[in-house]
PDB file of C-alpha atoms in Angstrom:
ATOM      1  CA  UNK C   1     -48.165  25.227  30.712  1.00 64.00           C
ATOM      2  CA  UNK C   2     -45.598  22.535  29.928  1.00 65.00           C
ATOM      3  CA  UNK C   3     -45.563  21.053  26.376  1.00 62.00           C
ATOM      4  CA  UNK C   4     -45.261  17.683  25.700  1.00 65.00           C
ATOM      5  CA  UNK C   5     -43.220  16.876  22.389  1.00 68.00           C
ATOM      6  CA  UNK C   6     -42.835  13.834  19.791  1.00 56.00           C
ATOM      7  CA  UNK C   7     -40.829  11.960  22.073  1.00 78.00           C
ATOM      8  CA  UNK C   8     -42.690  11.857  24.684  1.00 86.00           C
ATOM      9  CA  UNK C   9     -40.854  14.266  27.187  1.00 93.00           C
ATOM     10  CA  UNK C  10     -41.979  17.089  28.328  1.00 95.00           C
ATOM     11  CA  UNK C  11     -40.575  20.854  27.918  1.00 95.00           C
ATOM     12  CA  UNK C  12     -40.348  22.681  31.254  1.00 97.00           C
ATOM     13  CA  UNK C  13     -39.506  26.472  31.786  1.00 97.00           C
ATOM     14  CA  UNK C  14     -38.776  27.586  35.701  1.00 98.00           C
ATOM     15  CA  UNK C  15     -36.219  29.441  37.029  1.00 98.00           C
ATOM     16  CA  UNK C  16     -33.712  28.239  39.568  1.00 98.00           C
ATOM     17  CA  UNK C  17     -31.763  30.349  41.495  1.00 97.00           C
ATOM     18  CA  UNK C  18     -32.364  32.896  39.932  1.00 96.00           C
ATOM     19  CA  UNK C  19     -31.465  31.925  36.344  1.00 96.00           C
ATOM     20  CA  UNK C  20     -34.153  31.297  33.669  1.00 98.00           C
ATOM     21  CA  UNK C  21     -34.068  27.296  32.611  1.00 97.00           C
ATOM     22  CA  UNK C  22     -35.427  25.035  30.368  1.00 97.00           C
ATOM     23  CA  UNK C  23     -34.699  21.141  30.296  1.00 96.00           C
ATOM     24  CA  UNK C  24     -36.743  17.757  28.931  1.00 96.00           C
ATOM     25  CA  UNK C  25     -38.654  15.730  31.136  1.00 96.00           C
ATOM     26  CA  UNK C  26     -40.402  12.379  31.412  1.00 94.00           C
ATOM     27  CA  UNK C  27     -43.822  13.027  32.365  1.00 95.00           C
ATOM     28  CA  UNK C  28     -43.291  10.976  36.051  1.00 96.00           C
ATOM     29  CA  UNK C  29     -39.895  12.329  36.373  1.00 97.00           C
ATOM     30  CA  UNK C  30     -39.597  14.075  39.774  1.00 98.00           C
ATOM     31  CA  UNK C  31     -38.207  17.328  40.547  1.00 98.00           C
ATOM     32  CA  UNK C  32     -35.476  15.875  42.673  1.00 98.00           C
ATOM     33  CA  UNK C  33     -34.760  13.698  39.617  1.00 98.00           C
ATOM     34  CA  UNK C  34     -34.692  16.859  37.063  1.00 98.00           C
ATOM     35  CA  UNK C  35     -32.445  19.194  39.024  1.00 98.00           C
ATOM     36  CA  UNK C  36     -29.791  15.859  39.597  1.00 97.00           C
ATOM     37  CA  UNK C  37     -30.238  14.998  36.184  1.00 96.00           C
ATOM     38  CA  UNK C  38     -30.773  17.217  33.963  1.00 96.00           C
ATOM     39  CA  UNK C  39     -29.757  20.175  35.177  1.00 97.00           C
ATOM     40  CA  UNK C  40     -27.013  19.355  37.302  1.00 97.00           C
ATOM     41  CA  UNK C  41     -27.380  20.853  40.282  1.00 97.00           C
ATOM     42  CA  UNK C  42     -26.865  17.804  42.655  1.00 97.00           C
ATOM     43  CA  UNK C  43     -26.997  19.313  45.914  1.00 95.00           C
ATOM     44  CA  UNK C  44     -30.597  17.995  46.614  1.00 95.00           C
ATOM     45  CA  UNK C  45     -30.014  14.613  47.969  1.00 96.00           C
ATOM     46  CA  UNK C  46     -32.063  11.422  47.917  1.00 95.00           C
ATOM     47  CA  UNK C  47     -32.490   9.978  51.047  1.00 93.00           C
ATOM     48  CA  UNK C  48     -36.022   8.646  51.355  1.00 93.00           C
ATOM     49  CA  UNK C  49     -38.155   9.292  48.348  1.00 93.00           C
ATOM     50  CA  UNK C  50     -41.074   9.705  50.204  1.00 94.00           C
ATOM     51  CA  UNK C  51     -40.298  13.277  51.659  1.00 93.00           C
ATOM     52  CA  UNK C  52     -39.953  12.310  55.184  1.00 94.00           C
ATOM     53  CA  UNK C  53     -36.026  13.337  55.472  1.00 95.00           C
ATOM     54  CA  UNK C  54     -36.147  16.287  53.809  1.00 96.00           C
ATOM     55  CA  UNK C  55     -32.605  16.103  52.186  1.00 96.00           C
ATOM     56  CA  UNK C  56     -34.360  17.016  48.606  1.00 97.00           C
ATOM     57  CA  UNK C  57     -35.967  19.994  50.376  1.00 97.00           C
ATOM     58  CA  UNK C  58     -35.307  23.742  47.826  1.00 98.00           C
ATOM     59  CA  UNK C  59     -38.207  26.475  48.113  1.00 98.00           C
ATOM     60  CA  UNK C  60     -40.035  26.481  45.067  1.00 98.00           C
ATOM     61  CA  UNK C  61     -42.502  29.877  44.773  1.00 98.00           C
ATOM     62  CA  UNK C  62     -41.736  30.980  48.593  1.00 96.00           C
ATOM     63  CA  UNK C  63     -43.326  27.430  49.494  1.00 96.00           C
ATOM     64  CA  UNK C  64     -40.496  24.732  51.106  1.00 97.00           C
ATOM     65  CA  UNK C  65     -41.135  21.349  49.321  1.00 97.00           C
ATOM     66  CA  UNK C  66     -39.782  17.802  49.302  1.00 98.00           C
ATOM     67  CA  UNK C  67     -38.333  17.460  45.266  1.00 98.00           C
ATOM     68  CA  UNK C  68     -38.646  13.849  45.830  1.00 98.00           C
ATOM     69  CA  UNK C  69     -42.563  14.437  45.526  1.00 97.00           C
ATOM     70  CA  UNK C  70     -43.529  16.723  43.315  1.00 98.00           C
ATOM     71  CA  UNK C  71     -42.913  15.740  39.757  1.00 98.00           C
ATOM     72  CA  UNK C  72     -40.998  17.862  37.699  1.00 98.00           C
ATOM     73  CA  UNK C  73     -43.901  18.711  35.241  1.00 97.00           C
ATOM     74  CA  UNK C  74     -45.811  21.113  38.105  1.00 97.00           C
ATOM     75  CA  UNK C  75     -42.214  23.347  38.288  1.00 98.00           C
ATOM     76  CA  UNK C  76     -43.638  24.999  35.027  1.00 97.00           C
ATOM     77  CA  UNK C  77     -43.189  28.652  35.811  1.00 98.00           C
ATOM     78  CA  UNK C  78     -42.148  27.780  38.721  1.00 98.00           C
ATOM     79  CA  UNK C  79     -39.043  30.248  40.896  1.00 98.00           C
ATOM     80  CA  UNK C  80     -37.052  27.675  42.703  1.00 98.00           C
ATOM     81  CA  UNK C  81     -34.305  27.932  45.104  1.00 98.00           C
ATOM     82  CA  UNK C  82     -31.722  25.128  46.068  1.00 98.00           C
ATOM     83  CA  UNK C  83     -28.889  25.077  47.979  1.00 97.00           C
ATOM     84  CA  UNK C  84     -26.479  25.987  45.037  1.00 96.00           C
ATOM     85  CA  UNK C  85     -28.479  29.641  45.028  1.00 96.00           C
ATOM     86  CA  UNK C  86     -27.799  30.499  48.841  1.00 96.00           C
ATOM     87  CA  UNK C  87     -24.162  31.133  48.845  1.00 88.00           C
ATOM     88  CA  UNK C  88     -20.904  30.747  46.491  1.00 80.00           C
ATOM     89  CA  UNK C  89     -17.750  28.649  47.867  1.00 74.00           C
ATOM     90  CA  UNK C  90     -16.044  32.575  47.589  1.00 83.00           C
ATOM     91  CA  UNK C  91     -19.439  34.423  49.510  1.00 90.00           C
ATOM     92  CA  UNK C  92     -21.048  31.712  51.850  1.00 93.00           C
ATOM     93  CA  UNK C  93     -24.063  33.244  53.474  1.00 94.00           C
ATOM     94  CA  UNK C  94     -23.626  33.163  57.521  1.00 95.00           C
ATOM     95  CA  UNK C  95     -25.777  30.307  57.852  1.00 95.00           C
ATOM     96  CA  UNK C  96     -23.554  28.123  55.569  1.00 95.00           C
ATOM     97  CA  UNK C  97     -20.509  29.750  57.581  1.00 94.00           C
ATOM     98  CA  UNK C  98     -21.664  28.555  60.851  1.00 95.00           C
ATOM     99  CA  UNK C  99     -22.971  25.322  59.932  1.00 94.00           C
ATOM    100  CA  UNK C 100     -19.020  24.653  58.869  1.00 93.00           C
ATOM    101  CA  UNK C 101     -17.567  26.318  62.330  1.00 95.00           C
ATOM    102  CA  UNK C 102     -20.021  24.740  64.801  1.00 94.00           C
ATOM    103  CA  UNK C 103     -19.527  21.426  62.756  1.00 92.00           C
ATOM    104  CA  UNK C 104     -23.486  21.192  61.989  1.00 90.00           C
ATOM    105  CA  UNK C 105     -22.826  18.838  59.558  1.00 89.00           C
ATOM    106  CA  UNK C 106     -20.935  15.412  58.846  1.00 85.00           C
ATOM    107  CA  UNK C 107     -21.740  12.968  56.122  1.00 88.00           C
ATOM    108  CA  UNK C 108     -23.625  15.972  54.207  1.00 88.00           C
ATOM    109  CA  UNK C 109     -26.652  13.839  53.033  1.00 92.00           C
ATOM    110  CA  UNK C 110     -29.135  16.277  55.479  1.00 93.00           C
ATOM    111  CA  UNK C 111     -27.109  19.303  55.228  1.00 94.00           C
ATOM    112  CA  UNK C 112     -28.408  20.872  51.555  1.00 95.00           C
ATOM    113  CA  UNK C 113     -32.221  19.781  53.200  1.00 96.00           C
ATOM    114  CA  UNK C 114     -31.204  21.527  56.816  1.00 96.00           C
ATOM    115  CA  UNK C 115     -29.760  25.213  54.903  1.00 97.00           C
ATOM    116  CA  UNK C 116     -32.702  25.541  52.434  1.00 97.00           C
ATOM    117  CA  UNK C 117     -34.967  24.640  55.096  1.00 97.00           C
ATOM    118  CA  UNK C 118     -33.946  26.696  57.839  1.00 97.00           C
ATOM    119  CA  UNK C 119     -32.939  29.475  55.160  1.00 97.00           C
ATOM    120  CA  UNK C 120     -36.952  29.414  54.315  1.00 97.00           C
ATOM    121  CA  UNK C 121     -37.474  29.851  58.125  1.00 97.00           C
ATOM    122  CA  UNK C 122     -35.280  32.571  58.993  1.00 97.00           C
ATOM    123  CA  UNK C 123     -36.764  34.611  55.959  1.00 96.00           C
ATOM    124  CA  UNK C 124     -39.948  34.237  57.244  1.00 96.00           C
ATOM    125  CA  UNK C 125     -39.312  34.808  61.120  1.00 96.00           C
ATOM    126  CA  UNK C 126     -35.232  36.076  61.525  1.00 96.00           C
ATOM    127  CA  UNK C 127     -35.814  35.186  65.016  1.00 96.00           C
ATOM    128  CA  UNK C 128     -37.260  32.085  65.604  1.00 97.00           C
ATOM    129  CA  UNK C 129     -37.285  30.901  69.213  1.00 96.00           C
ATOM    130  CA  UNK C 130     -35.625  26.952  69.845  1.00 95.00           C
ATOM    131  CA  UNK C 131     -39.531  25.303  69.700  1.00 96.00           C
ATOM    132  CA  UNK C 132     -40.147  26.955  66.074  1.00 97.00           C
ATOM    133  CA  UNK C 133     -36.398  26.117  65.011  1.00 97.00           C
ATOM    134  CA  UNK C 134     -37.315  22.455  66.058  1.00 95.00           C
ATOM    135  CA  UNK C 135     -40.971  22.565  64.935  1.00 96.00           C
ATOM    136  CA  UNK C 136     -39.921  23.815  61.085  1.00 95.00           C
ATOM    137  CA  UNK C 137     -37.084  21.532  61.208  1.00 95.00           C
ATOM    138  CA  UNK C 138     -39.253  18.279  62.290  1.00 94.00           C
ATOM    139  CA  UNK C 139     -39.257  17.062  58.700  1.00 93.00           C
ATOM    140  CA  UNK C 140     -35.469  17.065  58.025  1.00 94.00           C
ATOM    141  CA  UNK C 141     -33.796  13.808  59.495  1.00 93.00           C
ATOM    142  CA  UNK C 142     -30.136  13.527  60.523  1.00 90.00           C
ATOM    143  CA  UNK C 143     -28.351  10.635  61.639  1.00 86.00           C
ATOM    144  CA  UNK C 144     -25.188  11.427  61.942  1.00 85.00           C
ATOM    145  CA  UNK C 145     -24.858  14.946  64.101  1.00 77.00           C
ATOM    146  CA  UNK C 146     -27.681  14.225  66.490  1.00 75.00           C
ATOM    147  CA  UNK C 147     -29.288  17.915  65.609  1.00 88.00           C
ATOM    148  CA  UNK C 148     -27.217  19.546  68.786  1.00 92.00           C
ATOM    149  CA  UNK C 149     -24.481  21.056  66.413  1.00 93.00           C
ATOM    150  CA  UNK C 150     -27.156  22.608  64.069  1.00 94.00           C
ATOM    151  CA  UNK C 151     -29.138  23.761  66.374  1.00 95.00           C
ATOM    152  CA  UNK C 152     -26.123  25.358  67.551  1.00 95.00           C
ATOM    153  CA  UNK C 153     -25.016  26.704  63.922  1.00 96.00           C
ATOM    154  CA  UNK C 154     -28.739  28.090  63.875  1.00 97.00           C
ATOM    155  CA  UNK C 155     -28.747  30.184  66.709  1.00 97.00           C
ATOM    156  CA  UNK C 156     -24.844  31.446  66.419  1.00 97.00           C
ATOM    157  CA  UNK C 157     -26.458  32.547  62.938  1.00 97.00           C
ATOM    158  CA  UNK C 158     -29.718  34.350  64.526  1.00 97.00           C
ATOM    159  CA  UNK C 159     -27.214  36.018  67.314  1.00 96.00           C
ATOM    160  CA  UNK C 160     -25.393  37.161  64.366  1.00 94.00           C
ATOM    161  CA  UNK C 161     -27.777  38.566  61.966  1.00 89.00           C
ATOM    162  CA  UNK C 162     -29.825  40.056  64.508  1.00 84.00           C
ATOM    163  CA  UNK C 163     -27.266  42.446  66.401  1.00 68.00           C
ATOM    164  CA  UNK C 164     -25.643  43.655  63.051  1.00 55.00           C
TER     165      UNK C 164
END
């Protein structure tokens, strides 16, 4: 249970990416607003604030959520997972590789959403056929690549990890 203290803010334990953490939050602070600011890890992006681009998206206990709506308070306890835990800029994962090579991404303000998203999918179903790619991806919005060049970086990564 998170503890409120004298100033108002809140104490909050989760841990994110695999690292215990514990920050200070206002009680209507959002996730998306904790992880950017507070903690630092700024690879969630705000793009709508009403979770219909999914560009906030991280998978918080095995569940894929929108940080822009769920406050930071209900993270107590919480395992979370953003884009900063799937690879390092020395060991990307493949799906990271391929979204670089098949050029799956361009102004970057989807792309953290996209990775954690399909990440979530390909955990739960390594091979997905094109309608489920498209039917867990319907929340994330692009406007830059026009979704071709993911989709591509998608299945070059299912081809991949499903021969080896």
């Amino acid at each position: 249970m998170a503890v409120q203290i004298a100033s108002g803010k809140v104490a909050i334990s989760a841990t994110i990416n695999g690292e215990p953490q514990t920050w200070l939050s206002e009680p209507r602070e959002t996730l998306l607003e904790a992880l950017r600011d507070r903690l630092g890890l700024t690879g969630c992006k705000e793009g709508c604030s009403n979770g219909n681009c999914g560009a906030c998206n991280v998978v918080m206990d095995g569940r894929l959520v929108n940080t822009c709506c769920v406050l930071a308070v209900e993270a107590q306890e919480s395992e979370i997972t953003t884009v900063e835990g799937l690879g390092t800029p020395d060991g990307l994962i493949p799906l990271q590789k391929n979204f670089l090579e098949e050029a799956g991404l361009q102004c970057g303000v989807c792309t953290p959403g996209f990775l954690v998203a399909t990440k979530a999918l390909l955990d739960k179903n390594p091979n997905p056929t094109d309608d489920e790619i498209r039917w867990w991806l319907a929340g994330n919005l692009c406007r830059c690549t026009g979704y071709d060049k993911i989709l591509n970086a998608i299945k070059k990564t299912i081809a991949e990890t499903t021969t080896e």
